PDB file of C-alpha atoms in Angstrom:
ATOM      1  CA  UNK A  16     -22.568   2.083 -18.808  1.00  0.00           C
ATOM      2  CA  UNK A  17     -25.878   4.585 -19.333  1.00  0.00           C
ATOM      3  CA  UNK A  18     -29.510   4.106 -18.951  1.00  0.00           C
ATOM      4  CA  UNK A  19     -32.061   6.238 -20.753  1.00  0.00           C
ATOM      5  CA  UNK A  20     -35.281   6.429 -18.825  1.00  0.00           C
ATOM      6  CA  UNK A  21     -39.194   7.844 -19.836  1.00  0.00           C
ATOM      7  CA  UNK A  22     -41.506   8.908 -17.177  1.00  0.00           C
ATOM      8  CA  UNK A  23     -45.058   7.497 -16.444  1.00  0.00           C
ATOM      9  CA  UNK A  24     -48.344   9.147 -15.707  1.00  0.00           C
ATOM     10  CA  UNK A  25     -48.267  11.964 -13.380  1.00  0.00           C
ATOM     11  CA  UNK A  26     -45.577  13.814 -15.210  1.00  0.00           C
ATOM     12  CA  UNK A  27     -47.913  15.453 -17.744  1.00  0.00           C
ATOM     13  CA  UNK A  28     -48.427  19.166 -17.600  1.00  0.00           C
ATOM     14  CA  UNK A  29     -49.864  22.121 -19.895  1.00  0.00           C
ATOM     15  CA  UNK A  30     -47.156  23.141 -22.158  1.00  0.00           C
ATOM     16  CA  UNK A  31     -45.064  20.141 -22.108  1.00  0.00           C
ATOM     17  CA  UNK A  32     -43.130  19.717 -25.352  1.00  0.00           C
ATOM     18  CA  UNK A  33     -43.911  23.203 -26.698  1.00  0.00           C
ATOM     19  CA  UNK A  34     -40.494  24.627 -26.332  1.00  0.00           C
ATOM     20  CA  UNK A  35     -39.168  21.617 -27.921  1.00  0.00           C
ATOM     21  CA  UNK A  36     -41.449  21.689 -30.722  1.00  0.00           C
ATOM     22  CA  UNK A  37     -40.683  25.359 -31.233  1.00  0.00           C
ATOM     23  CA  UNK A  38     -36.946  24.913 -31.418  1.00  0.00           C
ATOM     24  CA  UNK A  39     -36.369  21.718 -33.115  1.00  0.00           C
ATOM     25  CA  UNK A  40     -37.698  20.409 -36.236  1.00  0.00           C
ATOM     26  CA  UNK A  41     -37.169  16.985 -35.227  1.00  0.00           C
ATOM     27  CA  UNK A  42     -39.436  17.290 -32.089  1.00  0.00           C
ATOM     28  CA  UNK A  43     -42.186  19.003 -34.049  1.00  0.00           C
ATOM     29  CA  UNK A  44     -42.104  16.258 -36.548  1.00  0.00           C
ATOM     30  CA  UNK A  45     -42.798  13.695 -33.599  1.00  0.00           C
ATOM     31  CA  UNK A  46     -45.858  16.134 -32.420  1.00  0.00           C
ATOM     32  CA  UNK A  47     -46.935  16.417 -35.881  1.00  0.00           C
ATOM     33  CA  UNK A  48     -46.726  12.207 -36.390  1.00  0.00           C
ATOM     34  CA  UNK A  49     -48.496  11.870 -33.205  1.00  0.00           C
ATOM     35  CA  UNK A  50     -51.509  14.226 -34.145  1.00  0.00           C
ATOM     36  CA  UNK A  51     -51.748  12.414 -37.606  1.00  0.00           C
ATOM     37  CA  UNK A  52     -51.602   9.030 -36.076  1.00  0.00           C
ATOM     38  CA  UNK A  53     -54.492   9.680 -33.450  1.00  0.00           C
ATOM     39  CA  UNK A  54     -56.605  11.468 -35.878  1.00  0.00           C
ATOM     40  CA  UNK A  55     -56.965  14.585 -33.565  1.00  0.00           C
ATOM     41  CA  UNK A  56     -54.816  17.481 -32.304  1.00  0.00           C
ATOM     42  CA  UNK A  57     -53.557  16.032 -29.153  1.00  0.00           C
ATOM     43  CA  UNK A  58     -50.770  18.825 -28.778  1.00  0.00           C
ATOM     44  CA  UNK A  59     -53.575  21.697 -28.666  1.00  0.00           C
ATOM     45  CA  UNK A  60     -54.873  19.842 -25.645  1.00  0.00           C
ATOM     46  CA  UNK A  61     -51.334  19.512 -24.408  1.00  0.00           C
ATOM     47  CA  UNK A  62     -50.375  23.079 -25.205  1.00  0.00           C
ATOM     48  CA  UNK A  63     -53.592  25.066 -24.723  1.00  0.00           C
ATOM     49  CA  UNK A  64     -55.876  22.710 -22.525  1.00  0.00           C
ATOM     50  CA  UNK A  65     -56.942  22.644 -19.173  1.00  0.00           C
ATOM     51  CA  UNK A  66     -55.061  20.350 -16.318  1.00  0.00           C
ATOM     52  CA  UNK A  67     -58.140  18.117 -16.481  1.00  0.00           C
ATOM     53  CA  UNK A  68     -57.985  17.640 -20.168  1.00  0.00           C
ATOM     54  CA  UNK A  69     -54.432  16.570 -20.005  1.00  0.00           C
ATOM     55  CA  UNK A  70     -54.608  14.493 -17.074  1.00  0.00           C
ATOM     56  CA  UNK A  71     -57.350  12.500 -18.855  1.00  0.00           C
ATOM     57  CA  UNK A  72     -55.524   9.103 -19.012  1.00  0.00           C
ATOM     58  CA  UNK A  73     -56.280   8.700 -22.849  1.00  0.00           C
ATOM     59  CA  UNK A  74     -54.722  12.179 -23.449  1.00  0.00           C
ATOM     60  CA  UNK A  75     -51.795  11.800 -20.718  1.00  0.00           C
ATOM     61  CA  UNK A  76     -50.421   8.457 -21.820  1.00  0.00           C
ATOM     62  CA  UNK A  77     -49.795   9.414 -25.637  1.00  0.00           C
ATOM     63  CA  UNK A  78     -48.759  13.048 -24.656  1.00  0.00           C
ATOM     64  CA  UNK A  79     -46.075  11.860 -22.497  1.00  0.00           C
ATOM     65  CA  UNK A  80     -44.901   9.398 -25.065  1.00  0.00           C
ATOM     66  CA  UNK A  81     -44.614  12.186 -27.515  1.00  0.00           C
ATOM     67  CA  UNK A  82     -42.560  14.309 -25.217  1.00  0.00           C
ATOM     68  CA  UNK A  83     -40.120  11.650 -24.593  1.00  0.00           C
ATOM     69  CA  UNK A  84     -39.703  10.513 -28.185  1.00  0.00           C
ATOM     70  CA  UNK A  85     -39.135  14.411 -29.011  1.00  0.00           C
ATOM     71  CA  UNK A  86     -36.848  14.652 -26.378  1.00  0.00           C
ATOM     72  CA  UNK A  87     -34.942  11.492 -27.593  1.00  0.00           C
ATOM     73  CA  UNK A  88     -34.656  12.584 -31.261  1.00  0.00           C
ATOM     74  CA  UNK A  89     -33.371  16.284 -30.196  1.00  0.00           C
ATOM     75  CA  UNK A  90     -30.631  14.335 -28.169  1.00  0.00           C
ATOM     76  CA  UNK A  91     -29.857  12.050 -31.203  1.00  0.00           C
ATOM     77  CA  UNK A  92     -29.607  14.871 -33.586  1.00  0.00           C
ATOM     78  CA  UNK A  93     -27.266  17.107 -31.291  1.00  0.00           C
ATOM     79  CA  UNK A  94     -25.102  14.186 -30.288  1.00  0.00           C
ATOM     80  CA  UNK A  95     -25.313  12.668 -34.064  1.00  0.00           C
ATOM     81  CA  UNK A  96     -25.850   9.367 -32.171  1.00  0.00           C
ATOM     82  CA  UNK A  97     -28.425   6.606 -32.546  1.00  0.00           C
ATOM     83  CA  UNK A  98     -29.739   4.822 -29.439  1.00  0.00           C
ATOM     84  CA  UNK A  99     -27.061   2.197 -29.320  1.00  0.00           C
ATOM     85  CA  UNK A 100     -24.534   4.823 -29.151  1.00  0.00           C
ATOM     86  CA  UNK A 101     -26.304   7.062 -26.393  1.00  0.00           C
ATOM     87  CA  UNK A 102     -27.205   4.154 -23.908  1.00  0.00           C
ATOM     88  CA  UNK A 103     -26.868   0.426 -22.895  1.00  0.00           C
ATOM     89  CA  UNK A 104     -30.285  -0.084 -21.853  1.00  0.00           C
ATOM     90  CA  UNK A 105     -33.594   2.115 -22.019  1.00  0.00           C
ATOM     91  CA  UNK A 106     -36.905   1.916 -19.846  1.00  0.00           C
ATOM     92  CA  UNK A 107     -39.548   3.363 -18.831  1.00  0.00           C
ATOM     93  CA  UNK A 108     -42.116   3.792 -15.633  1.00  0.00           C
ATOM     94  CA  UNK A 109     -45.449   2.181 -16.981  1.00  0.00           C
ATOM     95  CA  UNK A 110     -46.133   3.931 -20.211  1.00  0.00           C
ATOM     96  CA  UNK A 111     -42.757   4.977 -20.335  1.00  0.00           C
ATOM     97  CA  UNK A 112     -41.983   1.311 -21.164  1.00  0.00           C
ATOM     98  CA  UNK A 113     -43.931   1.882 -24.272  1.00  0.00           C
ATOM     99  CA  UNK A 114     -41.702   4.917 -25.091  1.00  0.00           C
ATOM    100  CA  UNK A 115     -38.848   3.057 -24.540  1.00  0.00           C
ATOM    101  CA  UNK A 116     -39.868   0.412 -27.207  1.00  0.00           C
ATOM    102  CA  UNK A 117     -40.428   3.420 -29.837  1.00  0.00           C
ATOM    103  CA  UNK A 118     -37.062   4.749 -29.497  1.00  0.00           C
ATOM    104  CA  UNK A 119     -35.637   1.326 -29.782  1.00  0.00           C
ATOM    105  CA  UNK A 120     -37.507   0.576 -32.660  1.00  0.00           C
ATOM    106  CA  UNK A 121     -39.687  -2.427 -31.258  1.00  0.00           C
ATOM    107  CA  UNK A 122     -42.740  -0.702 -33.122  1.00  0.00           C
ATOM    108  CA  UNK A 123     -43.371   2.619 -34.861  1.00  0.00           C
ATOM    109  CA  UNK A 124     -44.179   6.083 -33.231  1.00  0.00           C
ATOM    110  CA  UNK A 125     -47.639   5.659 -34.862  1.00  0.00           C
ATOM    111  CA  UNK A 126     -48.621   2.381 -33.416  1.00  0.00           C
ATOM    112  CA  UNK A 127     -47.167   3.507 -30.149  1.00  0.00           C
ATOM    113  CA  UNK A 128     -49.233   6.501 -30.227  1.00  0.00           C
ATOM    114  CA  UNK A 129     -52.415   4.591 -30.897  1.00  0.00           C
ATOM    115  CA  UNK A 130     -51.582   1.687 -28.440  1.00  0.00           C
ATOM    116  CA  UNK A 131     -51.368   4.246 -25.651  1.00  0.00           C
ATOM    117  CA  UNK A 132     -54.494   5.863 -26.617  1.00  0.00           C
ATOM    118  CA  UNK A 133     -56.289   2.715 -26.377  1.00  0.00           C
ATOM    119  CA  UNK A 134     -54.309   1.695 -23.074  1.00  0.00           C
ATOM    120  CA  UNK A 135     -55.771   4.940 -21.569  1.00  0.00           C
ATOM    121  CA  UNK A 136     -59.240   4.261 -22.610  1.00  0.00           C
ATOM    122  CA  UNK A 137     -59.212   0.734 -21.567  1.00  0.00           C
ATOM    123  CA  UNK A 138     -57.764   1.431 -17.939  1.00  0.00           C
ATOM    124  CA  UNK A 139     -60.108   4.464 -17.490  1.00  0.00           C
ATOM    125  CA  UNK A 140     -63.374   2.139 -18.545  1.00  0.00           C
ATOM    126  CA  UNK A 141     -62.046  -0.830 -16.583  1.00  0.00           C
ATOM    127  CA  UNK A 142     -63.208   0.563 -13.252  1.00  0.00           C
ATOM    128  CA  UNK A 143     -66.358   2.894 -12.323  1.00  0.00           C
ATOM    129  CA  UNK A 144     -65.242   6.319 -11.545  1.00  0.00           C
ATOM    130  CA  UNK A 145     -65.195   6.442  -7.413  1.00  0.00           C
ATOM    131  CA  UNK A 146     -64.771   2.690  -7.218  1.00  0.00           C
ATOM    132  CA  UNK A 147     -60.951   2.278  -7.239  1.00  0.00           C
ATOM    133  CA  UNK A 148     -58.055   4.356  -5.456  1.00  0.00           C
ATOM    134  CA  UNK A 149     -54.385   4.599  -5.513  1.00  0.00           C
ATOM    135  CA  UNK A 150     -52.279   5.925  -2.410  1.00  0.00           C
ATOM    136  CA  UNK A 151     -48.658   6.523  -1.808  1.00  0.00           C
ATOM    137  CA  UNK A 152     -46.969   5.013   1.504  1.00  0.00           C
ATOM    138  CA  UNK A 153     -43.835   6.797   2.344  1.00  0.00           C
ATOM    139  CA  UNK A 154     -41.240   5.224   4.927  1.00  0.00           C
ATOM    140  CA  UNK A 155     -42.285   1.664   4.472  1.00  0.00           C
ATOM    141  CA  UNK A 156     -40.771  -1.426   2.531  1.00  0.00           C
ATOM    142  CA  UNK A 157     -42.515  -3.749   0.296  1.00  0.00           C
ATOM    143  CA  UNK A 158     -42.746  -6.797   2.879  1.00  0.00           C
ATOM    144  CA  UNK A 159     -44.522  -4.417   5.194  1.00  0.00           C
ATOM    145  CA  UNK A 160     -46.800  -3.052   2.626  1.00  0.00           C
ATOM    146  CA  UNK A 161     -47.664  -6.835   1.820  1.00  0.00           C
ATOM    147  CA  UNK A 162     -48.661  -7.339   5.462  1.00  0.00           C
ATOM    148  CA  UNK A 163     -50.825  -4.490   5.619  1.00  0.00           C
ATOM    149  CA  UNK A 164     -52.693  -5.198   2.073  1.00  0.00           C
ATOM    150  CA  UNK A 165     -53.261  -8.943   3.217  1.00  0.00           C
ATOM    151  CA  UNK A 166     -55.336  -7.506   6.268  1.00  0.00           C
ATOM    152  CA  UNK A 167     -57.508  -5.425   4.011  1.00  0.00           C
ATOM    153  CA  UNK A 168     -58.315  -7.910   1.340  1.00  0.00           C
ATOM    154  CA  UNK A 169     -61.527  -8.262   2.934  1.00  0.00           C
ATOM    155  CA  UNK A 170     -62.559  -5.062   1.871  1.00  0.00           C
ATOM    156  CA  UNK A 171     -61.428  -5.532  -1.659  1.00  0.00           C
ATOM    157  CA  UNK A 172     -58.974  -5.747  -3.952  1.00  0.00           C
ATOM    158  CA  UNK A 173     -55.661  -3.863  -2.866  1.00  0.00           C
ATOM    159  CA  UNK A 174     -52.272  -4.719  -4.607  1.00  0.00           C
ATOM    160  CA  UNK A 175     -49.008  -3.085  -4.883  1.00  0.00           C
ATOM    161  CA  UNK A 176     -49.096  -0.955  -8.121  1.00  0.00           C
ATOM    162  CA  UNK A 177     -45.712   0.551  -8.052  1.00  0.00           C
ATOM    163  CA  UNK A 178     -42.680  -0.410  -5.961  1.00  0.00           C
ATOM    164  CA  UNK A 179     -41.016   2.978  -6.793  1.00  0.00           C
ATOM    165  CA  UNK A 180     -37.826   3.359  -4.516  1.00  0.00           C
ATOM    166  CA  UNK A 181     -36.798   2.519  -1.111  1.00  0.00           C
ATOM    167  CA  UNK A 182     -39.525   3.519   1.173  1.00  0.00           C
ATOM    168  CA  UNK A 183     -41.781   4.719  -1.424  1.00  0.00           C
ATOM    169  CA  UNK A 184     -44.676   2.129  -2.366  1.00  0.00           C
ATOM    170  CA  UNK A 185     -47.931   3.063  -4.224  1.00  0.00           C
ATOM    171  CA  UNK A 186     -50.879   0.784  -3.384  1.00  0.00           C
ATOM    172  CA  UNK A 187     -53.940   0.492  -5.792  1.00  0.00           C
ATOM    173  CA  UNK A 188     -57.099  -1.581  -5.979  1.00  0.00           C
ATOM    174  CA  UNK A 189     -60.918  -0.811  -4.482  1.00  0.00           C
ATOM    175  CA  UNK A 190     -61.171   2.348  -2.699  1.00  0.00           C
ATOM    176  CA  UNK A 191     -62.640   1.120   0.341  1.00  0.00           C
ATOM    177  CA  UNK A 192     -59.641  -1.228   0.887  1.00  0.00           C
ATOM    178  CA  UNK A 193     -56.874   1.357  -0.185  1.00  0.00           C
ATOM    179  CA  UNK A 194     -58.592   3.766   2.382  1.00  0.00           C
ATOM    180  CA  UNK A 195     -58.452   0.891   5.048  1.00  0.00           C
ATOM    181  CA  UNK A 196     -54.708   0.011   4.133  1.00  0.00           C
ATOM    182  CA  UNK A 197     -53.806   4.137   4.750  1.00  0.00           C
ATOM    183  CA  UNK A 198     -55.385   3.628   8.333  1.00  0.00           C
ATOM    184  CA  UNK A 199     -53.494   0.543   9.084  1.00  0.00           C
ATOM    185  CA  UNK A 200     -50.299   1.964   7.665  1.00  0.00           C
ATOM    186  CA  UNK A 201     -50.454   5.187   9.919  1.00  0.00           C
ATOM    187  CA  UNK A 202     -50.948   2.714  12.773  1.00  0.00           C
ATOM    188  CA  UNK A 203     -47.787   0.923  12.069  1.00  0.00           C
ATOM    189  CA  UNK A 204     -45.393   4.024  11.718  1.00  0.00           C
ATOM    190  CA  UNK A 205     -45.540   5.049   8.170  1.00  0.00           C
ATOM    191  CA  UNK A 206     -44.282   8.589   7.850  1.00  0.00           C
ATOM    192  CA  UNK A 207     -47.067   9.431   5.171  1.00  0.00           C
ATOM    193  CA  UNK A 208     -49.891   7.701   3.421  1.00  0.00           C
ATOM    194  CA  UNK A 209     -51.355  10.060   0.481  1.00  0.00           C
ATOM    195  CA  UNK A 210     -54.649   9.180  -1.635  1.00  0.00           C
ATOM    196  CA  UNK A 211     -53.211   9.841  -5.131  1.00  0.00           C
ATOM    197  CA  UNK A 212     -55.538  12.255  -7.440  1.00  0.00           C
ATOM    198  CA  UNK A 213     -55.545   9.425 -10.195  1.00  0.00           C
ATOM    199  CA  UNK A 214     -58.653   8.589 -12.286  1.00  0.00           C
ATOM    200  CA  UNK A 215     -58.510   4.817 -12.042  1.00  0.00           C
ATOM    201  CA  UNK A 216     -56.539   2.420 -10.112  1.00  0.00           C
ATOM    202  CA  UNK A 217     -53.635   1.483 -12.185  1.00  0.00           C
ATOM    203  CA  UNK A 218     -51.393  -1.757 -12.087  1.00  0.00           C
ATOM    204  CA  UNK A 219     -53.580  -3.816 -10.022  1.00  0.00           C
ATOM    205  CA  UNK A 220     -56.128  -6.990 -10.462  1.00  0.00           C
ATOM    206  CA  UNK A 221     -59.127  -4.699 -11.168  1.00  0.00           C
ATOM    207  CA  UNK A 222     -57.533  -3.745 -14.496  1.00  0.00           C
ATOM    208  CA  UNK A 223     -57.878  -7.192 -15.826  1.00  0.00           C
ATOM    209  CA  UNK A 224     -60.697  -5.756 -18.722  1.00  0.00           C
ATOM    210  CA  UNK A 225     -57.950  -3.281 -19.842  1.00  0.00           C
ATOM    211  CA  UNK A 226     -55.496  -6.294 -19.902  1.00  0.00           C
ATOM    212  CA  UNK A 227     -57.591  -8.312 -22.235  1.00  0.00           C
ATOM    213  CA  UNK A 228     -57.969  -5.196 -24.363  1.00  0.00           C
ATOM    214  CA  UNK A 229     -54.122  -4.721 -24.589  1.00  0.00           C
ATOM    215  CA  UNK A 230     -53.708  -8.219 -25.079  1.00  0.00           C
ATOM    216  CA  UNK A 231     -55.584  -8.161 -28.317  1.00  0.00           C
ATOM    217  CA  UNK A 232     -54.186  -4.810 -29.738  1.00  0.00           C
ATOM    218  CA  UNK A 233     -50.534  -5.948 -28.856  1.00  0.00           C
ATOM    219  CA  UNK A 234     -51.129  -9.240 -30.544  1.00  0.00           C
ATOM    220  CA  UNK A 235     -52.298  -7.454 -33.861  1.00  0.00           C
ATOM    221  CA  UNK A 236     -48.855  -5.593 -34.389  1.00  0.00           C
ATOM    222  CA  UNK A 237     -45.486  -6.807 -35.289  1.00  0.00           C
ATOM    223  CA  UNK A 238     -42.823  -6.569 -32.369  1.00  0.00           C
ATOM    224  CA  UNK A 239     -39.237  -6.007 -33.875  1.00  0.00           C
ATOM    225  CA  UNK A 240     -36.132  -6.927 -31.998  1.00  0.00           C
ATOM    226  CA  UNK A 241     -35.081  -3.761 -29.960  1.00  0.00           C
ATOM    227  CA  UNK A 242     -31.927  -2.120 -30.890  1.00  0.00           C
ATOM    228  CA  UNK A 243     -30.730  -2.113 -27.282  1.00  0.00           C
ATOM    229  CA  UNK A 244     -32.115  -4.086 -24.249  1.00  0.00           C
ATOM    230  CA  UNK A 245     -35.225  -3.037 -22.612  1.00  0.00           C
ATOM    231  CA  UNK A 246     -35.578  -3.270 -18.926  1.00  0.00           C
ATOM    232  CA  UNK A 247     -39.060  -4.419 -18.483  1.00  0.00           C
ATOM    233  CA  UNK A 248     -41.424  -3.154 -15.751  1.00  0.00           C
ATOM    234  CA  UNK A 249     -42.596  -6.731 -14.900  1.00  0.00           C
ATOM    235  CA  UNK A 250     -39.128  -8.334 -14.554  1.00  0.00           C
ATOM    236  CA  UNK A 251     -36.670  -5.290 -13.630  1.00  0.00           C
ATOM    237  CA  UNK A 252     -34.354  -7.306 -16.080  1.00  0.00           C
ATOM    238  CA  UNK A 253     -33.124  -6.483 -19.658  1.00  0.00           C
ATOM    239  CA  UNK A 254     -35.101  -8.280 -22.205  1.00  0.00           C
ATOM    240  CA  UNK A 255     -34.602  -8.481 -26.365  1.00  0.00           C
ATOM    241  CA  UNK A 256     -37.047 -11.204 -27.420  1.00  0.00           C
ATOM    242  CA  UNK A 257     -40.072  -9.419 -29.017  1.00  0.00           C
ATOM    243  CA  UNK A 258     -42.176 -12.506 -27.833  1.00  0.00           C
ATOM    244  CA  UNK A 259     -41.299 -11.729 -24.082  1.00  0.00           C
ATOM    245  CA  UNK A 260     -41.488  -7.805 -24.514  1.00  0.00           C
ATOM    246  CA  UNK A 261     -44.969  -8.210 -25.745  1.00  0.00           C
ATOM    247  CA  UNK A 262     -46.078 -10.476 -23.019  1.00  0.00           C
ATOM    248  CA  UNK A 263     -44.533  -8.110 -20.464  1.00  0.00           C
ATOM    249  CA  UNK A 264     -46.593  -5.155 -21.974  1.00  0.00           C
ATOM    250  CA  UNK A 265     -49.612  -7.378 -21.567  1.00  0.00           C
ATOM    251  CA  UNK A 266     -48.824  -8.398 -17.853  1.00  0.00           C
ATOM    252  CA  UNK A 267     -47.991  -4.694 -17.064  1.00  0.00           C
ATOM    253  CA  UNK A 268     -51.378  -3.702 -17.238  1.00  0.00           C
ATOM    254  CA  UNK A 269     -52.313  -5.674 -13.921  1.00  0.00           C
ATOM    255  CA  UNK A 270     -48.640  -6.166 -12.621  1.00  0.00           C
ATOM    256  CA  UNK A 271     -46.659  -4.286 -10.491  1.00  0.00           C
ATOM    257  CA  UNK A 272     -44.254  -1.584 -11.640  1.00  0.00           C
ATOM    258  CA  UNK A 273     -40.908  -2.816 -10.269  1.00  0.00           C
ATOM    259  CA  UNK A 274     -38.814   0.679 -10.684  1.00  0.00           C
ATOM    260  CA  UNK A 275     -36.966  -0.075  -7.323  1.00  0.00           C
ATOM    261  CA  UNK A 276     -35.594  -3.374  -8.663  1.00  0.00           C
ATOM    262  CA  UNK A 277     -34.792  -1.330 -11.954  1.00  0.00           C
ATOM    263  CA  UNK A 278     -32.733   0.948  -9.969  1.00  0.00           C
ATOM    264  CA  UNK A 279     -31.160  -1.867  -7.768  1.00  0.00           C
ATOM    265  CA  UNK A 280     -30.113  -3.492 -11.401  1.00  0.00           C
ATOM    266  CA  UNK A 281     -28.568  -0.288 -12.757  1.00  0.00           C
ATOM    267  CA  UNK A 282     -26.413  -0.163  -9.394  1.00  0.00           C
ATOM    268  CA  UNK A 283     -25.457  -3.829  -9.569  1.00  0.00           C
ATOM    269  CA  UNK A 284     -24.117  -3.450 -13.222  1.00  0.00           C
ATOM    270  CA  UNK A 285     -22.269  -0.478 -12.658  1.00  0.00           C
ATOM    271  CA  UNK A 286     -24.262   2.179 -14.570  1.00  0.00           C
ATOM    272  CA  UNK A 287     -22.717   5.573 -14.297  1.00  0.00           C
ATOM    273  CA  UNK A 288     -25.415   7.735 -15.859  1.00  0.00           C
ATOM    274  CA  UNK A 289     -29.138   7.880 -16.130  1.00  0.00           C
ATOM    275  CA  UNK A 290     -30.552  10.550 -18.423  1.00  0.00           C
ATOM    276  CA  UNK A 291     -34.529  11.094 -18.246  1.00  0.00           C
ATOM    277  CA  UNK A 292     -36.158  12.351 -21.281  1.00  0.00           C
ATOM    278  CA  UNK A 293     -39.467  13.954 -21.463  1.00  0.00           C
ATOM    279  CA  UNK A 294     -41.669  15.616 -19.056  1.00  0.00           C
ATOM    280  CA  UNK A 295     -40.531  16.174 -15.472  1.00  0.00           C
ATOM    281  CA  UNK A 296     -37.846  14.848 -13.053  1.00  0.00           C
ATOM    282  CA  UNK A 297     -39.636  12.035 -11.196  1.00  0.00           C
ATOM    283  CA  UNK A 298     -37.337   9.327 -12.189  1.00  0.00           C
ATOM    284  CA  UNK A 299     -34.270  11.451 -11.967  1.00  0.00           C
ATOM    285  CA  UNK A 300     -35.193  12.373  -8.385  1.00  0.00           C
ATOM    286  CA  UNK A 301     -35.568   8.709  -7.546  1.00  0.00           C
ATOM    287  CA  UNK A 302     -31.985   7.781  -9.417  1.00  0.00           C
ATOM    288  CA  UNK A 303     -30.415  10.495  -7.165  1.00  0.00           C
ATOM    289  CA  UNK A 304     -31.756   9.382  -4.092  1.00  0.00           C
ATOM    290  CA  UNK A 305     -31.368   5.560  -4.460  1.00  0.00           C
ATOM    291  CA  UNK A 306     -27.867   5.778  -6.593  1.00  0.00           C
ATOM    292  CA  UNK A 307     -26.189   9.076  -5.215  1.00  0.00           C
ATOM    293  CA  UNK A 308     -23.066   8.088  -6.681  1.00  0.00           C
ATOM    294  CA  UNK A 309     -23.986   8.519 -10.359  1.00  0.00           C
ATOM    295  CA  UNK A 310     -24.742  10.923 -12.626  1.00  0.00           C
ATOM    296  CA  UNK A 311     -28.604  11.686 -13.271  1.00  0.00           C
ATOM    297  CA  UNK A 312     -29.857  14.415 -15.368  1.00  0.00           C
ATOM    298  CA  UNK A 313     -33.263  15.491 -17.134  1.00  0.00           C
ATOM    299  CA  UNK A 314     -33.505  16.822 -20.502  1.00  0.00           C
ATOM    300  CA  UNK A 315     -36.806  18.199 -21.337  1.00  0.00           C
ATOM    301  CA  UNK A 316     -36.634  22.054 -22.385  1.00  0.00           C
ATOM    302  CA  UNK A 317     -34.290  23.635 -25.024  1.00  0.00           C
ATOM    303  CA  UNK A 318     -32.054  24.903 -22.133  1.00  0.00           C
ATOM    304  CA  UNK A 319     -31.599  21.524 -20.616  1.00  0.00           C
ATOM    305  CA  UNK A 320     -29.819  20.817 -24.038  1.00  0.00           C
ATOM    306  CA  UNK A 321     -27.510  24.027 -23.788  1.00  0.00           C
ATOM    307  CA  UNK A 322     -24.308  21.648 -22.527  1.00  0.00           C
ATOM    308  CA  UNK A 323     -24.765  19.638 -25.506  1.00  0.00           C
ATOM    309  CA  UNK A 324     -24.868  22.672 -27.688  1.00  0.00           C
TER     310      UNK A 324
END
């Protein structure tokens, strides 16, 4: 029983995907196809741009997706297996759910790139710069977090954006409310509470304008039945119905990313291996902490594939 997982925003960095592109034709073709779909040279930003360029939400989202799909194509080629032979389930963190849908052929790579470019732009425009914030709370559970954010609603919207792992919750909302929540959390014994360097407050009610944009865009494209079940961020359960998959992507814009529950699901069904494809090792780290008895690996650069070669 295997999971393939794809990272979300925050895992981007300059140079990501270049070694794969230089060493594997399959990866190079993915990046060229994404550039063509977007009608601009995204890989130039990925490989030669600045940190601020690649961190821009509208660049980071399609770039991370391209790296994930490229790594998948390399893995598929080297093992001579399709996604159904490589994994039982596929999922991704936030934008990574789009990557999961691309590799399971719910929609095309070109559509995925265009959707994520639009998603990034819509999420950025939904809230004026400086109005929203996100913070990571370390050493706290969801029920404790809910108690804290309930007390700060008088200062504005504050929601759970990501339920990432045991003792790791990310809150999102109006800057004043988030900062008040940080103050309260420190008084309630939280180990660490850190404002995150993000350009917008993702996965909270402030993203409602972006949700409307994505609802229209997602309703305009065809959704196919996935080749293997996709674990949804919204439900933390496997889905194969195209109608539900579309609805989940729409609701995901303002909803909580339930990654802790996704890892709990993996444990409950007896998953033996989790493979993270694309930039970084964030999800691999969470898997190793939450499911220490399973095998967890990240495949990003050519050397990571040496054991397969």
